Amino acid sequence: MDILLVEDEPEIAKLIQMTLEKEGFSCHLSRDGLRALQVFQEQQPDLIILDLMLPGLDGLEVCARIRQKPGAKDPYILMLTARGEEIDRVIGLSTGADDYLVKPFSPRELVARVRALLRRSLRQGGQHQVYRTQHFMVDVEQHSASRQLSPHPWEALDLTTLEFNLLSTFISHPSRVWNRTQLIEKLWGNDFFGDERVVDTHVARLRKKIEPDPANPTFIKTVVGVGYKFEDSPL
Ligand code: CA
C-alpha cells in the first residue's frame, strides 16, 4: 500500500512518516501542493494524507484537482486540519476528502484511520469488487445489489444500470461528500452536456428503491448547498 504524505511542517511530517513505515506502509513525502500533484501522477498512491494549510497550493485545491483527474486509482484522501473549525470548510467545500483528522493527533489514531480507509480499498482489489455495509451488499462484476432491513432477510434490489452505478459509487466511498459535477463524471464521464440536476432525478429514483422512507432518507443524505453523501455503518 503506497501512501503519499503532503505536509510542510518537517517535524510532523517526520513523525507521520516514521509511524507509517513502522507499520509497514511505503510513504512518500511531499512538502508542497504542486509537487504533490506531480508525485501523485507518477506514483498513483492508494491513499493521500493531505495537510490543509500548505504553501502555494493548499490542501483543498490539491484535493479538488485530484478528484477532477483521479487517474487509474481514485485514491482515498485523509485531510489533516489544524483547527476544529476548518473541518466545516473541508466538508462544506466538498472537495472530496474521505476522512479528516484534527491536529494534534496521536500516531495510534492516525494508523487507525489509515487502516480503516485502506480496508475499503482492499475490498475493491482482486477479482471481485464487493462492497458490504451493514444494510447493503454490492457486487460490481455480478452487477448485483441487495439490502437487508431487519427484521427482513436480504433482498435483491432491482436497479437500472445508472442506479446501480450510483449506488456503487456511493458505497465505495462511504461518507464522502459528492457534488453533482463529481457524480456526473463518475456516471457519464467527461463528455456529459446537460443539466446537472439530472443527478437529483437519479438519486430520487435510487432512494425510492433503497430507503425505508424515501422522504426522510437514512442512507443517501443531502448535503445542503453541495450534493450528496452515503452513510451506513461498516460491517
Ligand atoms: Ca501545514
PDB file of N, CA, C and O in Angstrom, residues 68-136:
ATOM      1  N   GLN A  68     -10.707  15.808  -9.734  1.00  0.00           N
ATOM      2  CA  GLN A  68     -11.053  16.093 -11.135  1.00  0.00           C
ATOM      3  C   GLN A  68     -10.378  15.116 -12.084  1.00  0.00           C
ATOM      4  O   GLN A  68     -10.921  14.755 -13.109  1.00  0.00           O
ATOM      5  N   LYS A  69      -9.149  14.731 -11.728  1.00  0.00           N
ATOM      6  CA  LYS A  69      -8.390  13.810 -12.578  1.00  0.00           C
ATOM      7  C   LYS A  69      -7.836  12.684 -11.739  1.00  0.00           C
ATOM      8  O   LYS A  69      -6.648  12.631 -11.463  1.00  0.00           O
ATOM      9  N   PRO A  70      -8.687  11.764 -11.320  1.00  0.00           N
ATOM     10  CA  PRO A  70      -8.222  10.757 -10.378  1.00  0.00           C
ATOM     11  C   PRO A  70      -7.224   9.752 -10.949  1.00  0.00           C
ATOM     12  O   PRO A  70      -6.519   9.116 -10.191  1.00  0.00           O
ATOM     13  N   GLY A  71      -7.139   9.623 -12.265  1.00  0.00           N
ATOM     14  CA  GLY A  71      -6.199   8.652 -12.814  1.00  0.00           C
ATOM     15  C   GLY A  71      -6.723   7.240 -12.651  1.00  0.00           C
ATOM     16  O   GLY A  71      -7.918   7.015 -12.482  1.00  0.00           O
ATOM     17  N   ALA A  72      -5.798   6.275 -12.710  1.00  0.00           N
ATOM     18  CA  ALA A  72      -6.189   4.873 -12.690  1.00  0.00           C
ATOM     19  C   ALA A  72      -6.848   4.503 -11.357  1.00  0.00           C
ATOM     20  O   ALA A  72      -7.846   3.815 -11.319  1.00  0.00           O
ATOM     21  N   LYS A  73      -6.249   4.983 -10.280  1.00  0.00           N
ATOM     22  CA  LYS A  73      -6.834   4.729  -8.966  1.00  0.00           C
ATOM     23  C   LYS A  73      -7.443   6.026  -8.475  1.00  0.00           C
ATOM     24  O   LYS A  73      -6.847   7.064  -8.581  1.00  0.00           O
ATOM     25  N   ASP A  74      -8.623   5.919  -7.937  1.00  0.00           N
ATOM     26  CA  ASP A  74      -9.230   7.084  -7.302  1.00  0.00           C
ATOM     27  C   ASP A  74      -8.808   6.977  -5.835  1.00  0.00           C
ATOM     28  O   ASP A  74      -9.372   6.197  -5.093  1.00  0.00           O
ATOM     29  N   PRO A  75      -7.795   7.734  -5.419  1.00  0.00           N
ATOM     30  CA  PRO A  75      -7.210   7.454  -4.103  1.00  0.00           C
ATOM     31  C   PRO A  75      -8.108   7.919  -2.965  1.00  0.00           C
ATOM     32  O   PRO A  75      -8.951   8.791  -3.145  1.00  0.00           O
ATOM     33  N   TYR A  76      -7.910   7.327  -1.820  1.00  0.00           N
ATOM     34  CA  TYR A  76      -8.561   7.822  -0.622  1.00  0.00           C
ATOM     35  C   TYR A  76      -7.773   9.027  -0.118  1.00  0.00           C
ATOM     36  O   TYR A  76      -6.560   9.049  -0.207  1.00  0.00           O
ATOM     37  N   ILE A  77      -8.494  10.018   0.377  1.00  0.00           N
ATOM     38  CA  ILE A  77      -7.819  11.221   0.856  1.00  0.00           C
ATOM     39  C   ILE A  77      -8.195  11.469   2.312  1.00  0.00           C
ATOM     40  O   ILE A  77      -9.370  11.590   2.659  1.00  0.00           O
ATOM     41  N   LEU A  78      -7.164  11.501   3.138  1.00  0.00           N
ATOM     42  CA  LEU A  78      -7.326  11.817   4.563  1.00  0.00           C
ATOM     43  C   LEU A  78      -6.760  13.215   4.781  1.00  0.00           C
ATOM     44  O   LEU A  78      -5.591  13.458   4.557  1.00  0.00           O
ATOM     45  N   MET A  79      -7.618  14.119   5.177  1.00  0.00           N
ATOM     46  CA  MET A  79      -7.224  15.517   5.310  1.00  0.00           C
ATOM     47  C   MET A  79      -6.774  15.803   6.734  1.00  0.00           C
ATOM     48  O   MET A  79      -7.427  15.363   7.694  1.00  0.00           O
ATOM     49  N   LEU A  80      -5.685  16.539   6.880  1.00  0.00           N
ATOM     50  CA  LEU A  80      -5.228  16.973   8.201  1.00  0.00           C
ATOM     51  C   LEU A  80      -5.566  18.440   8.380  1.00  0.00           C
ATOM     52  O   LEU A  80      -5.222  19.269   7.543  1.00  0.00           O
ATOM     53  N   THR A  81      -6.262  18.750   9.455  1.00  0.00           N
ATOM     54  CA  THR A  81      -6.587  20.153   9.687  1.00  0.00           C
ATOM     55  C   THR A  81      -6.037  20.598  11.033  1.00  0.00           C
ATOM     56  O   THR A  81      -5.922  19.804  11.961  1.00  0.00           O
ATOM     57  N   ALA A  82      -5.683  21.867  11.111  1.00  0.00           N
ATOM     58  CA  ALA A  82      -5.046  22.377  12.318  1.00  0.00           C
ATOM     59  C   ALA A  82      -6.072  22.694  13.397  1.00  0.00           C
ATOM     60  O   ALA A  82      -5.839  22.482  14.566  1.00  0.00           O
ATOM     61  N   ARG A  83      -7.200  23.205  12.997  1.00  0.00           N
ATOM     62  CA  ARG A  83      -8.196  23.601  13.989  1.00  0.00           C
ATOM     63  C   ARG A  83      -9.545  22.963  13.677  1.00  0.00           C
ATOM     64  O   ARG A  83      -9.842  22.640  12.541  1.00  0.00           O
ATOM     65  N   GLY A  84     -10.345  22.844  14.737  1.00  0.00           N
ATOM     66  CA  GLY A  84     -11.651  22.233  14.587  1.00  0.00           C
ATOM     67  C   GLY A  84     -12.549  22.930  13.583  1.00  0.00           C
ATOM     68  O   GLY A  84     -13.244  22.289  12.821  1.00  0.00           O
ATOM     69  N   GLU A  85     -12.484  24.248  13.565  1.00  0.00           N
ATOM     70  CA  GLU A  85     -13.405  24.992  12.694  1.00  0.00           C
ATOM     71  C   GLU A  85     -13.160  24.701  11.209  1.00  0.00           C
ATOM     72  O   GLU A  85     -14.047  24.807  10.389  1.00  0.00           O
ATOM     73  N   GLU A  86     -11.929  24.327  10.897  1.00  0.00           N
ATOM     74  CA  GLU A  86     -11.612  24.100   9.488  1.00  0.00           C
ATOM     75  C   GLU A  86     -12.332  22.892   8.927  1.00  0.00           C
ATOM     76  O   GLU A  86     -12.498  22.775   7.726  1.00  0.00           O
ATOM     77  N   ILE A  87     -12.758  21.990   9.812  1.00  0.00           N
ATOM     78  CA  ILE A  87     -13.463  20.796   9.347  1.00  0.00           C
ATOM     79  C   ILE A  87     -14.694  21.194   8.545  1.00  0.00           C
ATOM     80  O   ILE A  87     -14.981  20.619   7.495  1.00  0.00           O
ATOM     81  N   ASP A  88     -15.396  22.203   9.035  1.00  0.00           N
ATOM     82  CA  ASP A  88     -16.591  22.652   8.325  1.00  0.00           C
ATOM     83  C   ASP A  88     -16.248  23.096   6.915  1.00  0.00           C
ATOM     84  O   ASP A  88     -17.002  22.861   5.979  1.00  0.00           O
ATOM     85  N   ARG A  89     -15.114  23.740   6.770  1.00  0.00           N
ATOM     86  CA  ARG A  89     -14.677  24.159   5.437  1.00  0.00           C
ATOM     87  C   ARG A  89     -14.394  22.937   4.569  1.00  0.00           C
ATOM     88  O   ARG A  89     -14.784  22.865   3.418  1.00  0.00           O
ATOM     89  N   VAL A  90     -13.702  21.982   5.152  1.00  0.00           N
ATOM     90  CA  VAL A  90     -13.319  20.784   4.385  1.00  0.00           C
ATOM     91  C   VAL A  90     -14.563  20.068   3.879  1.00  0.00           C
ATOM     92  O   VAL A  90     -14.676  19.707   2.711  1.00  0.00           O
ATOM     93  N   ILE A  91     -15.526  19.879   4.783  1.00  0.00           N
ATOM     94  CA  ILE A  91     -16.742  19.178   4.389  1.00  0.00           C
ATOM     95  C   ILE A  91     -17.584  20.069   3.476  1.00  0.00           C
ATOM     96  O   ILE A  91     -18.040  19.649   2.423  1.00  0.00           O
ATOM     97  N   GLY A  92     -17.735  21.327   3.894  1.00  0.00           N
ATOM     98  CA  GLY A  92     -18.602  22.236   3.177  1.00  0.00           C
ATOM     99  C   GLY A  92     -18.190  22.436   1.734  1.00  0.00           C
ATOM    100  O   GLY A  92     -19.037  22.522   0.854  1.00  0.00           O
ATOM    101  N   LEU A  93     -16.909  22.490   1.491  1.00  0.00           N
ATOM    102  CA  LEU A  93     -16.481  22.750   0.122  1.00  0.00           C
ATOM    103  C   LEU A  93     -16.515  21.500  -0.742  1.00  0.00           C
ATOM    104  O   LEU A  93     -16.337  21.568  -1.942  1.00  0.00           O
ATOM    105  N   SER A  94     -16.717  20.373  -0.083  1.00  0.00           N
ATOM    106  CA  SER A  94     -16.910  19.152  -0.846  1.00  0.00           C
ATOM    107  C   SER A  94     -15.841  18.927  -1.889  1.00  0.00           C
ATOM    108  O   SER A  94     -16.116  18.723  -3.068  1.00  0.00           O
ATOM    109  N   THR A  95     -14.604  18.998  -1.487  1.00  0.00           N
ATOM    110  CA  THR A  95     -13.543  18.713  -2.446  1.00  0.00           C
ATOM    111  C   THR A  95     -13.282  17.221  -2.521  1.00  0.00           C
ATOM    112  O   THR A  95     -12.471  16.785  -3.304  1.00  0.00           O
ATOM    113  N   GLY A  96     -13.981  16.469  -1.711  1.00  0.00           N
ATOM    114  CA  GLY A  96     -13.881  15.019  -1.870  1.00  0.00           C
ATOM    115  C   GLY A  96     -12.930  14.314  -0.927  1.00  0.00           C
ATOM    116  O   GLY A  96     -12.410  13.256  -1.257  1.00  0.00           O
ATOM    117  N   ALA A  97     -12.708  14.883   0.268  1.00  0.00           N
ATOM    118  CA  ALA A  97     -11.912  14.154   1.249  1.00  0.00           C
ATOM    119  C   ALA A  97     -12.748  13.017   1.819  1.00  0.00           C
ATOM    120  O   ALA A  97     -13.959  13.145   1.970  1.00  0.00           O
ATOM    121  N   ASP A  98     -12.123  11.878   2.101  1.00  0.00           N
ATOM    122  CA  ASP A  98     -12.847  10.728   2.636  1.00  0.00           C
ATOM    123  C   ASP A  98     -12.925  10.761   4.149  1.00  0.00           C
ATOM    124  O   ASP A  98     -13.832  10.192   4.739  1.00  0.00           O
ATOM    125  N   ASP A  99     -11.939  11.393   4.744  1.00  0.00           N
ATOM    126  CA  ASP A  99     -11.910  11.460   6.205  1.00  0.00           C
ATOM    127  C   ASP A  99     -10.981  12.606   6.572  1.00  0.00           C
ATOM    128  O   ASP A  99     -10.250  13.110   5.716  1.00  0.00           O
ATOM    129  N   TYR A 100     -11.057  13.014   7.818  1.00  0.00           N
ATOM    130  CA  TYR A 100     -10.157  14.080   8.245  1.00  0.00           C
ATOM    131  C   TYR A 100      -9.730  13.849   9.680  1.00  0.00           C
ATOM    132  O   TYR A 100     -10.378  13.132  10.441  1.00  0.00           O
ATOM    133  N   LEU A 101      -8.610  14.422  10.028  1.00  0.00           N
ATOM    134  CA  LEU A 101      -8.034  14.258  11.347  1.00  0.00           C
ATOM    135  C   LEU A 101      -7.584  15.633  11.811  1.00  0.00           C
ATOM    136  O   LEU A 101      -6.968  16.387  11.060  1.00  0.00           O
ATOM    137  N   VAL A 102      -7.941  15.973  13.054  1.00  0.00           N
ATOM    138  CA  VAL A 102      -7.608  17.293  13.572  1.00  0.00           C
ATOM    139  C   VAL A 102      -6.306  17.212  14.370  1.00  0.00           C
ATOM    140  O   VAL A 102      -6.137  16.340  15.220  1.00  0.00           O
ATOM    141  N   LYS A 103      -5.393  18.121  14.062  1.00  0.00           N
ATOM    142  CA  LYS A 103      -4.129  18.194  14.804  1.00  0.00           C
ATOM    143  C   LYS A 103      -4.372  18.859  16.163  1.00  0.00           C
ATOM    144  O   LYS A 103      -5.186  19.782  16.232  1.00  0.00           O
ATOM    145  N   PRO A 104      -3.704  18.457  17.219  1.00  0.00           N
ATOM    146  CA  PRO A 104      -2.726  17.364  17.232  1.00  0.00           C
ATOM    147  C   PRO A 104      -3.423  16.015  17.392  1.00  0.00           C
ATOM    148  O   PRO A 104      -4.421  15.908  18.078  1.00  0.00           O
ATOM    149  N   PHE A 105      -2.880  14.991  16.741  1.00  0.00           N
ATOM    150  CA  PHE A 105      -3.453  13.644  16.859  1.00  0.00           C
ATOM    151  C   PHE A 105      -2.340  12.688  17.264  1.00  0.00           C
ATOM    152  O   PHE A 105      -1.159  12.990  17.090  1.00  0.00           O
ATOM    153  N   SER A 106      -2.716  11.560  17.819  1.00  0.00           N
ATOM    154  CA  SER A 106      -1.699  10.590  18.228  1.00  0.00           C
ATOM    155  C   SER A 106      -1.370   9.685  17.047  1.00  0.00           C
ATOM    156  O   SER A 106      -2.206   9.466  16.176  1.00  0.00           O
ATOM    157  N   PRO A 107      -0.135   9.159  17.012  1.00  0.00           N
ATOM    158  CA  PRO A 107       0.238   8.230  15.944  1.00  0.00           C
ATOM    159  C   PRO A 107      -0.733   7.060  15.849  1.00  0.00           C
ATOM    160  O   PRO A 107      -1.077   6.614  14.755  1.00  0.00           O
ATOM    161  N   ARG A 108      -1.210   6.595  17.019  1.00  0.00           N
ATOM    162  CA  ARG A 108      -2.118   5.450  17.006  1.00  0.00           C
ATOM    163  C   ARG A 108      -3.431   5.788  16.290  1.00  0.00           C
ATOM    164  O   ARG A 108      -3.982   4.991  15.548  1.00  0.00           O
ATOM    165  N   GLU A 109      -3.925   7.014  16.534  1.00  0.00           N
ATOM    166  CA  GLU A 109      -5.161   7.465  15.901  1.00  0.00           C
ATOM    167  C   GLU A 109      -4.978   7.538  14.381  1.00  0.00           C
ATOM    168  O   GLU A 109      -5.838   7.117  13.609  1.00  0.00           O
ATOM    169  N   LEU A 110      -3.824   8.051  13.976  1.00  0.00           N
ATOM    170  CA  LEU A 110      -3.539   8.159  12.548  1.00  0.00           C
ATOM    171  C   LEU A 110      -3.536   6.781  11.889  1.00  0.00           C
ATOM    172  O   LEU A 110      -4.171   6.566  10.860  1.00  0.00           O
ATOM    173  N   VAL A 111      -2.820   5.844  12.517  1.00  0.00           N
ATOM    174  CA  VAL A 111      -2.720   4.497  11.948  1.00  0.00           C
ATOM    175  C   VAL A 111      -4.105   3.856  11.855  1.00  0.00           C
ATOM    176  O   VAL A 111      -4.442   3.223  10.853  1.00  0.00           O
ATOM    177  N   ALA A 112      -4.936   4.070  12.869  1.00  0.00           N
ATOM    178  CA  ALA A 112      -6.286   3.500  12.855  1.00  0.00           C
ATOM    179  C   ALA A 112      -7.101   4.041  11.677  1.00  0.00           C
ATOM    180  O   ALA A 112      -7.769   3.287  10.968  1.00  0.00           O
ATOM    181  N   ARG A 113      -7.002   5.334  11.437  1.00  0.00           N
ATOM    182  CA  ARG A 113      -7.741   5.938  10.321  1.00  0.00           C
ATOM    183  C   ARG A 113      -7.236   5.429   8.977  1.00  0.00           C
ATOM    184  O   ARG A 113      -8.000   5.141   8.069  1.00  0.00           O
ATOM    185  N   VAL A 114      -5.903   5.353   8.874  1.00  0.00           N
ATOM    186  CA  VAL A 114      -5.302   4.883   7.621  1.00  0.00           C
ATOM    187  C   VAL A 114      -5.744   3.454   7.335  1.00  0.00           C
ATOM    188  O   VAL A 114      -6.152   3.121   6.222  1.00  0.00           O
ATOM    189  N   ARG A 115      -5.693   2.620   8.364  1.00  0.00           N
ATOM    190  CA  ARG A 115      -6.101   1.228   8.162  1.00  0.00           C
ATOM    191  C   ARG A 115      -7.574   1.124   7.765  1.00  0.00           C
ATOM    192  O   ARG A 115      -7.940   0.324   6.920  1.00  0.00           O
ATOM    193  N   ALA A 116      -8.404   1.938   8.403  1.00  0.00           N
ATOM    194  CA  ALA A 116      -9.842   1.898   8.089  1.00  0.00           C
ATOM    195  C   ALA A 116     -10.069   2.268   6.624  1.00  0.00           C
ATOM    196  O   ALA A 116     -10.857   1.624   5.926  1.00  0.00           O
ATOM    197  N   LEU A 117      -9.359   3.276   6.132  1.00  0.00           N
ATOM    198  CA  LEU A 117      -9.532   3.681   4.737  1.00  0.00           C
ATOM    199  C   LEU A 117      -8.998   2.618   3.784  1.00  0.00           C
ATOM    200  O   LEU A 117      -9.625   2.313   2.778  1.00  0.00           O
ATOM    201  N   LEU A 118      -7.837   2.054   4.118  1.00  0.00           N
ATOM    202  CA  LEU A 118      -7.238   1.086   3.209  1.00  0.00           C
ATOM    203  C   LEU A 118      -7.986  -0.242   3.209  1.00  0.00           C
ATOM    204  O   LEU A 118      -7.940  -0.971   2.229  1.00  0.00           O
ATOM    205  N   ARG A 119      -8.685  -0.538   4.275  1.00  0.00           N
ATOM    206  CA  ARG A 119      -9.517  -1.744   4.273  1.00  0.00           C
ATOM    207  C   ARG A 119     -10.585  -1.645   3.191  1.00  0.00           C
ATOM    208  O   ARG A 119     -10.884  -2.600   2.506  1.00  0.00           O
ATOM    209  N   ARG A 120     -11.128  -0.453   3.044  1.00  0.00           N
ATOM    210  CA  ARG A 120     -12.111  -0.243   1.966  1.00  0.00           C
ATOM    211  C   ARG A 120     -11.456  -0.505   0.623  1.00  0.00           C
ATOM    212  O   ARG A 120     -12.024  -1.122  -0.249  1.00  0.00           O
ATOM    213  N   SER A 121     -10.237   0.010   0.504  1.00  0.00           N
ATOM    214  CA  SER A 121      -9.522  -0.101  -0.759  1.00  0.00           C
ATOM    215  C   SER A 121      -9.193  -1.564  -1.063  1.00  0.00           C
ATOM    216  O   SER A 121      -9.288  -2.012  -2.190  1.00  0.00           O
ATOM    217  N   LEU A 122      -8.823  -2.327  -0.034  1.00  0.00           N
ATOM    218  CA  LEU A 122      -8.518  -3.737  -0.221  1.00  0.00           C
ATOM    219  C   LEU A 122      -9.728  -4.493  -0.726  1.00  0.00           C
ATOM    220  O   LEU A 122      -9.624  -5.385  -1.544  1.00  0.00           O
ATOM    221  N   ARG A 123     -10.887  -4.102  -0.212  1.00  0.00           N
ATOM    222  CA  ARG A 123     -12.104  -4.773  -0.610  1.00  0.00           C
ATOM    223  C   ARG A 123     -12.399  -4.581  -2.096  1.00  0.00           C
ATOM    224  O   ARG A 123     -13.106  -5.350  -2.704  1.00  0.00           O
ATOM    225  N   GLN A 124     -11.841  -3.510  -2.648  1.00  0.00           N
ATOM    226  CA  GLN A 124     -12.067  -3.281  -4.071  1.00  0.00           C
ATOM    227  C   GLN A 124     -11.124  -4.106  -4.934  1.00  0.00           C
ATOM    228  O   GLN A 124     -11.336  -4.260  -6.110  1.00  0.00           O
ATOM    229  N   GLY A 125     -10.034  -4.567  -4.308  1.00  0.00           N
ATOM    230  CA  GLY A 125      -8.990  -5.248  -5.083  1.00  0.00           C
ATOM    231  C   GLY A 125      -9.397  -6.654  -5.471  1.00  0.00           C
ATOM    232  O   GLY A 125     -10.485  -7.115  -5.156  1.00  0.00           O
ATOM    233  N   GLY A 126      -8.503  -7.325  -6.179  1.00  0.00           N
ATOM    234  CA  GLY A 126      -8.755  -8.721  -6.529  1.00  0.00           C
ATOM    235  C   GLY A 126      -9.770  -8.856  -7.638  1.00  0.00           C
ATOM    236  O   GLY A 126     -10.143  -7.900  -8.288  1.00  0.00           O
ATOM    237  N   GLN A 127     -10.220 -10.073  -7.815  1.00  0.00           N
ATOM    238  CA  GLN A 127     -11.121 -10.410  -8.905  1.00  0.00           C
ATOM    239  C   GLN A 127     -12.504  -9.797  -8.718  1.00  0.00           C
ATOM    240  O   GLN A 127     -13.102  -9.320  -9.651  1.00  0.00           O
ATOM    241  N   HIS A 128     -12.935  -9.839  -7.460  1.00  0.00           N
ATOM    242  CA  HIS A 128     -14.301  -9.451  -7.190  1.00  0.00           C
ATOM    243  C   HIS A 128     -14.357  -8.137  -6.456  1.00  0.00           C
ATOM    244  O   HIS A 128     -13.777  -7.983  -5.402  1.00  0.00           O
ATOM    245  N   GLN A 129     -15.052  -7.177  -7.010  1.00  0.00           N
ATOM    246  CA  GLN A 129     -15.273  -5.948  -6.280  1.00  0.00           C
ATOM    247  C   GLN A 129     -16.592  -6.084  -5.537  1.00  0.00           C
ATOM    248  O   GLN A 129     -17.652  -5.994  -6.134  1.00  0.00           O
ATOM    249  N   VAL A 130     -16.478  -6.331  -4.264  1.00  0.00           N
ATOM    250  CA  VAL A 130     -17.675  -6.472  -3.451  1.00  0.00           C
ATOM    251  C   VAL A 130     -17.620  -5.468  -2.304  1.00  0.00           C
ATOM    252  O   VAL A 130     -16.614  -5.380  -1.608  1.00  0.00           O
ATOM    253  N   TYR A 131     -18.671  -4.723  -2.167  1.00  0.00           N
ATOM    254  CA  TYR A 131     -18.747  -3.764  -1.069  1.00  0.00           C
ATOM    255  C   TYR A 131     -19.844  -4.194  -0.120  1.00  0.00           C
ATOM    256  O   TYR A 131     -20.944  -4.548  -0.553  1.00  0.00           O
ATOM    257  N   ARG A 132     -19.503  -4.165   1.171  1.00  0.00           N
ATOM    258  CA  ARG A 132     -20.514  -4.534   2.167  1.00  0.00           C
ATOM    259  C   ARG A 132     -20.611  -3.457   3.217  1.00  0.00           C
ATOM    260  O   ARG A 132     -19.602  -2.971   3.705  1.00  0.00           O
ATOM    261  N   THR A 133     -21.806  -3.088   3.546  1.00  0.00           N
ATOM    262  CA  THR A 133     -22.039  -2.267   4.734  1.00  0.00           C
ATOM    263  C   THR A 133     -23.086  -3.009   5.547  1.00  0.00           C
ATOM    264  O   THR A 133     -23.491  -4.115   5.172  1.00  0.00           O
ATOM    265  N   GLN A 134     -23.519  -2.392   6.609  1.00  0.00           N
ATOM    266  CA  GLN A 134     -24.464  -3.097   7.467  1.00  0.00           C
ATOM    267  C   GLN A 134     -25.750  -3.484   6.720  1.00  0.00           C
ATOM    268  O   GLN A 134     -26.275  -4.573   6.895  1.00  0.00           O
ATOM    269  N   HIS A 135     -26.227  -2.601   5.846  1.00  0.00           N
ATOM    270  CA  HIS A 135     -27.508  -2.852   5.194  1.00  0.00           C
ATOM    271  C   HIS A 135     -27.425  -3.176   3.705  1.00  0.00           C
ATOM    272  O   HIS A 135     -28.438  -3.493   3.094  1.00  0.00           O
ATOM    273  N   PHE A 136     -26.237  -3.057   3.118  1.00  0.00           N
ATOM    274  CA  PHE A 136     -26.142  -3.238   1.674  1.00  0.00           C
ATOM    275  C   PHE A 136     -24.965  -4.115   1.275  1.00  0.00           C
ATOM    276  O   PHE A 136     -23.950  -4.178   1.964  1.00  0.00           O
TER     277      PHE A 136
END
